[in-house]
Every structure is written in structure tokens, then in C-alpha cells.
Coordinates of C-alpha atoms and ligand atoms in Angstrom, one line a residue:
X1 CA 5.3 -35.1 24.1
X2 CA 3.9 -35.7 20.8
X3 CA 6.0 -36.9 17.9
X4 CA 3.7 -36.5 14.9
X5 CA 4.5 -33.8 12.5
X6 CA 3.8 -30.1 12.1
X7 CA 1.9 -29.0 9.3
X8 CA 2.7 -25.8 7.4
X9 CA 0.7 -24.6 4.5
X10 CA 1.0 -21.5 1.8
X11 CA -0.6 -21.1 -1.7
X12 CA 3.4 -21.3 -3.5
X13 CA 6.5 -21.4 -1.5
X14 CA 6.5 -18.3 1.0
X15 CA 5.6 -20.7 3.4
X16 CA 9.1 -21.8 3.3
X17 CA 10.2 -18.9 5.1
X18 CA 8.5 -20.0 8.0
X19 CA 9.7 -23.3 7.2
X20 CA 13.4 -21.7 7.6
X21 CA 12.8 -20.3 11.3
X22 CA 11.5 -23.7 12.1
X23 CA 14.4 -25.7 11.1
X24 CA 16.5 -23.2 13.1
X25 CA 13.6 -23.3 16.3
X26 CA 12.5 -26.8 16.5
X27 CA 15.2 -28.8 14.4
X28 CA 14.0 -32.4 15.7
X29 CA 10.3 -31.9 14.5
X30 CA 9.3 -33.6 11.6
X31 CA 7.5 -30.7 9.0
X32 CA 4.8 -31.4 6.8
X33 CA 4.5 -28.8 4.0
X34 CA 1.9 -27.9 1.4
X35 CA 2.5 -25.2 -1.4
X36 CA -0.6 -24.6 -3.6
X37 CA 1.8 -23.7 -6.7
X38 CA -1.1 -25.0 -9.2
X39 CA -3.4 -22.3 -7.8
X40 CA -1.2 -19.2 -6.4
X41 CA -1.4 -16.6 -6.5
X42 CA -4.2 -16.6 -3.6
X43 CA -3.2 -12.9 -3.0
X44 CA -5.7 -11.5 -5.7
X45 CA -9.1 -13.3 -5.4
X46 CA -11.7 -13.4 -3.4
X47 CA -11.9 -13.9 0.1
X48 CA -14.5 -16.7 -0.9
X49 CA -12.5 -18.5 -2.9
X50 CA -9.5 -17.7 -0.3
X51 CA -11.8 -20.1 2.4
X52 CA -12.6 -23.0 0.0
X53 CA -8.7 -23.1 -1.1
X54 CA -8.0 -22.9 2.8
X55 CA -9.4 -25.3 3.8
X56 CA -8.7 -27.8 1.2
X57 CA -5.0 -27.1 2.2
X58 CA -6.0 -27.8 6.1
X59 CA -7.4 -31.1 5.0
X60 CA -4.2 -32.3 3.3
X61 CA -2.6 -31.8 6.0
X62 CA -4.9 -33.3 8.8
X63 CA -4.9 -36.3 6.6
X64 CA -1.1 -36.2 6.9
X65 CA -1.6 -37.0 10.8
X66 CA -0.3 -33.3 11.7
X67 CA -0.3 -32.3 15.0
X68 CA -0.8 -28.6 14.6
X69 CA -1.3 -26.5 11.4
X70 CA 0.4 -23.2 10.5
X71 CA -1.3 -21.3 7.8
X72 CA 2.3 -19.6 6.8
X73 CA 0.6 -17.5 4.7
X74 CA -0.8 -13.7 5.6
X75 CA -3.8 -14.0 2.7
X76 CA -4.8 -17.4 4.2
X77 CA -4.5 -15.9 7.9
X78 CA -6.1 -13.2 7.4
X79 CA -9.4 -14.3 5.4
X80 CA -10.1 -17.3 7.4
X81 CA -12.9 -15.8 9.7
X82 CA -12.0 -16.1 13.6
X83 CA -15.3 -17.9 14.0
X84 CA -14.2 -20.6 11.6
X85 CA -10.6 -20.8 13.2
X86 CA -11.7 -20.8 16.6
X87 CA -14.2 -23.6 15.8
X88 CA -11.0 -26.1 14.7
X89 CA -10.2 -28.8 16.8
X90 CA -6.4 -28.7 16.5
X91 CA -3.9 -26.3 17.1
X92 CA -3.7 -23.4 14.5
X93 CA -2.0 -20.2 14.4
X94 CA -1.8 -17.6 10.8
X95 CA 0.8 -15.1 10.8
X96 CA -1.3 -12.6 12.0
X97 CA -1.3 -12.4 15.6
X98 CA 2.8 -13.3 15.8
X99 CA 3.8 -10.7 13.6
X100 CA 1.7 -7.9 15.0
X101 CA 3.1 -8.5 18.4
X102 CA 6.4 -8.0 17.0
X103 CA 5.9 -5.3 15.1
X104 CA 4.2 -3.6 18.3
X105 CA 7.1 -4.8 20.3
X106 CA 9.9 -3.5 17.8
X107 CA 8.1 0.5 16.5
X108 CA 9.8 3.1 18.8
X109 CA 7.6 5.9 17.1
X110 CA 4.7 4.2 16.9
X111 CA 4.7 4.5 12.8
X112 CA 4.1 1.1 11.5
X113 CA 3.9 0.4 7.8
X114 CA 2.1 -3.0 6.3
X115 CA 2.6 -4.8 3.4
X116 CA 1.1 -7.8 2.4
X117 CA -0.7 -9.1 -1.0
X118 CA -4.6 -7.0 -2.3
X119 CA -6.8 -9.4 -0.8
X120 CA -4.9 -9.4 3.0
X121 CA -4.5 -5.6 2.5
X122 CA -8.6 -5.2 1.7
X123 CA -9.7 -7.2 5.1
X124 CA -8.2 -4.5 7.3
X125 CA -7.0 -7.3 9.8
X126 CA -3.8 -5.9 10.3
X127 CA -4.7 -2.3 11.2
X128 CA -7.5 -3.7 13.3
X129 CA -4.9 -6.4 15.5
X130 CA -2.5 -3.7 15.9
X131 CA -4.9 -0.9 16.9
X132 CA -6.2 -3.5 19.3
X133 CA -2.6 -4.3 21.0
X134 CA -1.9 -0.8 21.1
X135 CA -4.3 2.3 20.4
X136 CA -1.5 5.1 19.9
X137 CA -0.1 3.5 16.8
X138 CA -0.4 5.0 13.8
X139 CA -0.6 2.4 10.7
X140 CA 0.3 2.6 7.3
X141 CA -0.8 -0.4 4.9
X142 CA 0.1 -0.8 0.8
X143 CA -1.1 -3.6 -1.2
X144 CA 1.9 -4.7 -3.4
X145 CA 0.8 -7.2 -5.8
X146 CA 3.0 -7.6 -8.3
X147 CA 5.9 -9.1 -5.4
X148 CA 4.5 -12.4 -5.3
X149 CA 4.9 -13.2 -9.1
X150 CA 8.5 -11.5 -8.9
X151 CA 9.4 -13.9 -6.0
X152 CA 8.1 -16.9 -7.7
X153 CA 9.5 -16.2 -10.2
X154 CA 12.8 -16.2 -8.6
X155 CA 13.4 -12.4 -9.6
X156 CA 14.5 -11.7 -5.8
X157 CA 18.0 -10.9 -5.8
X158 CA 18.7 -7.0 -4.3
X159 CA 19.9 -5.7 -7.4
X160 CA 17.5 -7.1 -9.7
X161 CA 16.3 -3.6 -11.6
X162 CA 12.6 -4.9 -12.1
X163 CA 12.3 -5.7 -8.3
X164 CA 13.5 -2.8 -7.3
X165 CA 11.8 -0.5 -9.7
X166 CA 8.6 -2.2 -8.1
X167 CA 9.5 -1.3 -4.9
X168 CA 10.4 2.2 -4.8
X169 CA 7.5 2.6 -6.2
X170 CA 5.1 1.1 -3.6
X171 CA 7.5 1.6 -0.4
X172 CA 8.6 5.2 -1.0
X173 CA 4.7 6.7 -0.1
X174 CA 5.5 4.4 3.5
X175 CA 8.8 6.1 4.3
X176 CA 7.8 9.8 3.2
X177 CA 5.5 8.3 6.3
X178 CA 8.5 7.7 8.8
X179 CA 7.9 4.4 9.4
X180 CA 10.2 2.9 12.0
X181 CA 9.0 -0.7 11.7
X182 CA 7.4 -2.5 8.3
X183 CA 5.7 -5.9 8.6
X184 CA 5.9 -7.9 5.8
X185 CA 2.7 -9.5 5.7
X186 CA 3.2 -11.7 3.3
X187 CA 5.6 -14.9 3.6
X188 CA 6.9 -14.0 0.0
X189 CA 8.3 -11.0 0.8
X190 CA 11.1 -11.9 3.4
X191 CA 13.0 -13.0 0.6
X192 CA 13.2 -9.6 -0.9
X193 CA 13.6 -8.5 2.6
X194 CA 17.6 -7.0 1.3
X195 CA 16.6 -4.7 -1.5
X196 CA 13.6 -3.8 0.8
X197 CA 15.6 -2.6 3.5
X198 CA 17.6 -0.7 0.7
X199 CA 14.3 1.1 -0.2
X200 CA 13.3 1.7 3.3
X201 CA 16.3 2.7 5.1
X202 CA 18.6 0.3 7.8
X203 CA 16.8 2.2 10.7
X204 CA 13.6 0.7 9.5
X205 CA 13.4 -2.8 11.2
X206 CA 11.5 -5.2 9.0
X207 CA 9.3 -7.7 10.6
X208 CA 8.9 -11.3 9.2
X209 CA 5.9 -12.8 9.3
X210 CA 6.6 -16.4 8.5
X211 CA 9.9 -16.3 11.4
X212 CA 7.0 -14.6 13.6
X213 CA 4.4 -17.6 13.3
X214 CA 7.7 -20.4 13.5
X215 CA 8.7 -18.4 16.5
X216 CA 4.7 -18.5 18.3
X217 CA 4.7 -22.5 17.0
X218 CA 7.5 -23.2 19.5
X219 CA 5.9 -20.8 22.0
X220 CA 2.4 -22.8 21.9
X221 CA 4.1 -26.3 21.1
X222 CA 6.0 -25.3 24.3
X223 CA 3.3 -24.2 26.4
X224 CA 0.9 -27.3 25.4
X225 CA 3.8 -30.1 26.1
X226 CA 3.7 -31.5 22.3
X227 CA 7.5 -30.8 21.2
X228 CA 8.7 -34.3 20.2
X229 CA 11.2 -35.8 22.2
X230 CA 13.3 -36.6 19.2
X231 CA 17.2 -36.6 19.5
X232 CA 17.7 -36.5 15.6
X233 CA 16.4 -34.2 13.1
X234 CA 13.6 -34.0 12.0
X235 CA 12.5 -35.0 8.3
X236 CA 11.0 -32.6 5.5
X237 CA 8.2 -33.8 3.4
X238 CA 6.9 -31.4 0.8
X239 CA 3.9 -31.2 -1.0
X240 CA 2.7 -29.2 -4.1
X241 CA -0.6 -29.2 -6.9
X242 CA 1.4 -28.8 -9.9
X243 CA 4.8 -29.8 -11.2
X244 CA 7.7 -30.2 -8.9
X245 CA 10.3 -29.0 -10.7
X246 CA 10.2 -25.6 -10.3
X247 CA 9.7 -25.9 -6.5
X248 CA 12.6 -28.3 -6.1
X249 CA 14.5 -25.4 -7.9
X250 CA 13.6 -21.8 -6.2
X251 CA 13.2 -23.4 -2.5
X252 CA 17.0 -22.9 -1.4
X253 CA 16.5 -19.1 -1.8
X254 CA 13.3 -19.4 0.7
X255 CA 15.3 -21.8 3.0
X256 CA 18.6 -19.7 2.8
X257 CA 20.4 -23.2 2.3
X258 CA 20.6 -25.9 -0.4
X259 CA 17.7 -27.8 -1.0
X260 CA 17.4 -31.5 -0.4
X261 CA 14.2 -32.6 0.4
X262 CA 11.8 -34.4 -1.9
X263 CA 8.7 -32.8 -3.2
X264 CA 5.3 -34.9 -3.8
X265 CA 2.3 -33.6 -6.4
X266 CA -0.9 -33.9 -4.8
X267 CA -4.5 -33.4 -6.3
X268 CA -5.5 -30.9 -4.2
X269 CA -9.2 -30.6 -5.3
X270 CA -10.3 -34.0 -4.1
X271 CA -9.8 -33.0 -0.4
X272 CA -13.0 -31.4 1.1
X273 CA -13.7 -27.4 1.4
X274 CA -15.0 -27.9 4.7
X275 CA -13.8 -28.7 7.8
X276 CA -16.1 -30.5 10.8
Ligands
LIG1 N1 2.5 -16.1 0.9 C1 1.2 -15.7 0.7 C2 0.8 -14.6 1.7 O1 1.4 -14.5 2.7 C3 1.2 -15.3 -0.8 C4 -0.1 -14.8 -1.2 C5 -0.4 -15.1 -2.7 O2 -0.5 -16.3 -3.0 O3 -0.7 -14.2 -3.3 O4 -0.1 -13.8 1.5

């Protein structure tokens, strides 16, 4: 049993869908959550860059007392290197490893389409995980930058004309494919997940990355006897690098219910870029 709280971290709010599946999950843990909005997009720089933001994050959050950390964010996941992760002396899980078993799990053809933001797309991490679960499958992947600022923007609901101009144009080349399954490998995207499944088709089945890691969280909190013995709910605290306000306004579309928590500003650059 372990009562302390678990630490979820994005660059902006995607995170949050994660954050969703874990209220739903594990609704007497306490969540700890860190949204780099003064420096997201991560999605677009380097994978340099990518680490020293990374681990910045991590330290906010083992400074917070967290008992495990989940990078709820495919860019993050999928640039830390697996000799840096595996070196951490706390429990940590990216997106990467849930939502490909999912995605293997769900494909019935074995046609699996990724999307995720440039920088995740350019590591190749997906393609490699899945090929490694299971060598038939054939995998499809498309960078789709421009759905991160749409989201942050809040221009996410199913009819907006921008969003889904956007996305005909980068899903149609994955379902001329014949895709049966799509991960979104990027914690922004679930909250376009309607119009996407418009594009795509209801017999594609969509996988969510941040309700995949929320899901494994339980599995390993499970598995490692550290779920708090709680009988209440658990309590939100949020955390962000640049001005509240707009957080506190778009993070009832990534929660799928009204917002109520509070939401701290932090100074993220005065925590360390390494980890010991
Ligand atoms: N939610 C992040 C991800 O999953 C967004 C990336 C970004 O900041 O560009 O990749």
C-alpha cells in the first residue's frame, strides 16, 4: 500500500486524457500533474532538447513525493532513450509499450496506422515495438503536426471545418491503406478522436494512448502492491509553466467533465535536466 500520489506529466494538456482514464481506474489516488504549456509544443524539436525538457518535468514531479511517474505523452515516451528509463529508480511507464499492445490486441488484418506528433513519428519507436510484438503486421505511420496547436487551441469539436480539413488530408493516405486499427500516438489527439473516426471510418477502432498508459498504471500499481488504501477520492493537483488561465479553461474538454481543480504556475527551468 502506498498512499503518495501518482505523477503524470505532458508538455500542454494531452496528458489529461490519461488523467481521464485514471479518475475512472484508480478514483481514490491522489494525481499529481504537470503540463509544460510555457514550452509546448514538444512535438517539433529536437530529441535533445525533448530529454533536457523531460527530465526537468520528472524532477517536478519527484520533488512532489510521487510514487510513480507517467510520461502521458507519446513525444516524451518515445525520445527518452530505454537506457535512460531503465536506469530510473521509480516506477515509470510512456505510452508506448500500453498502446502498442492494444493496438496489436485490437488489428484483425494486421493493418495498423500511427499517428503521433514529427518528432515521435522520426524515432521509428512505434513501428519498431509493434514489429517486435508481432512480425506479420504491416504499419503505417503519418506525422500530423499541425493537431497539437488545433487541440490547444480548443479547435476540437467534430465539425470544426479547419480540423477536419487537416485531417482528411493527413488520414485519407492511411485508409486508402485499409487500416483496421489507428493508434493515436499522441495524448492530444483523443480529443479529436470523433471527427477522426468520421475520417477514418466506424470499422476503424482507434486506440488511445493516454487511456492505454492509465490502464498499464493500475496494472503495475496492481502488480507491485502500491494502490492506496484510500476510501475517498482522490485529490487533483495541477501544475503548469505559464499562465493558468487558459488551462483552467480548455481542461473539461480533455477530462470529458467540468473542471474543478486548481492549477499552480511553476518555474520549470530551475529543476535539474538530469536525473541520478
Ligand atoms: N501530448 C504530446 C504527445 O503525446 C504532445 C506533443 C507536443 O507537445 O507536440 O506527443
Amino acid at each position: 500500500m502506498d498512499n503518495r500520489p501518482i505523477g503524470v506529466l505532458d508538455s500542454g494538456m494531452g496528458g489529461l486524457t490519461a488523467v481521464r482514464e485514471l479518475l475512472r481506474v484508480l478514483p481514490h489516488e491522489d494525481i499529481v500533474y504537470f503540463g509544460d504549456t510555457g514550452r509546448v509544443p514538444y512535438g517539433t524539436r529536437s530529441a535533445e532538447i525533448v530529454t533536457r525538457y523531460a527530465l526537468q518535468d520528472i524532477n517536478f514531479l519527484l520533488g512532489r513525493q510521487v510514487k510513480m511517474v507517467i510520461a502521458a505523452c507519446g513525444t516524451v515516451t518515445t525520445t527518452l532513450s530505454p537506457e535512460l528509463t531503465e536506469r530510473f529508480q521509480f516506477p515509470y511507464t510512456g505510452v508506448l509499450h500500453p498502446t502498442v499492445r492494444a493496438a496489436v490486441k485490437a488489428t484483425r488484418n494486421g493493418k495498423i496506422g500511427v499517428i503521433a506528433t514529427a518528432t515521435t513519428i522520426r524515432t521509428g519507436a512505434y513501428e519498431r515495438e509493434l514489429q517486435k510484438l508481432n512480425t506479420d503486421v504491416q504499419v503505417y505511420s503519418k506525422a500530423c503536426p499541425m493537431f497539437v496547436p488545433l487541440v490547444e487551441n480548443g479547435y476540437t469539436s467534430r465539425d470544426n471545418p479547419v480540423t477536419r480539413l487537416v485531417a482528411e488530408e493527413y488520414l485519407l493516405p492511411l485508409k486508402e491503406k485499409g487500416v483496421d486499427t489507428l493508434i493515436l500516438g499522441c495524448t492530444h489527439y483523443p480529443v479529436l478522436a470523433p471527427l477522426i473516426s468520421d475520417v477514418m471510418g466506424s470499422d476503424v477502432t482507434l486506440i488511445d494512448s493516454g487511456k492505454a498508459a492509465a490502464d498499464y498504471a493500475k496494472e503495475l500499481l496492481t502488480e507491485e502492491n502500491f494502490l492506496s488504501d484510500r476510501k475517498i477520492p482522490g485529490k487533483c493537483s495541477y501544475f503548469v509553466s505559464d499562465a493558468p488561465e487558459d488551462f483552467t479553461r480548455n481542461a473539461s474538454i480533455f477530462l470529458g467533465e467540468d473542471f474543478s481543480g486548481s492549477v499552480s504556475r511553476i518555474e520549470i527551468t530551475n529543476y535539474p535536466e538530469t536525473i541520478d
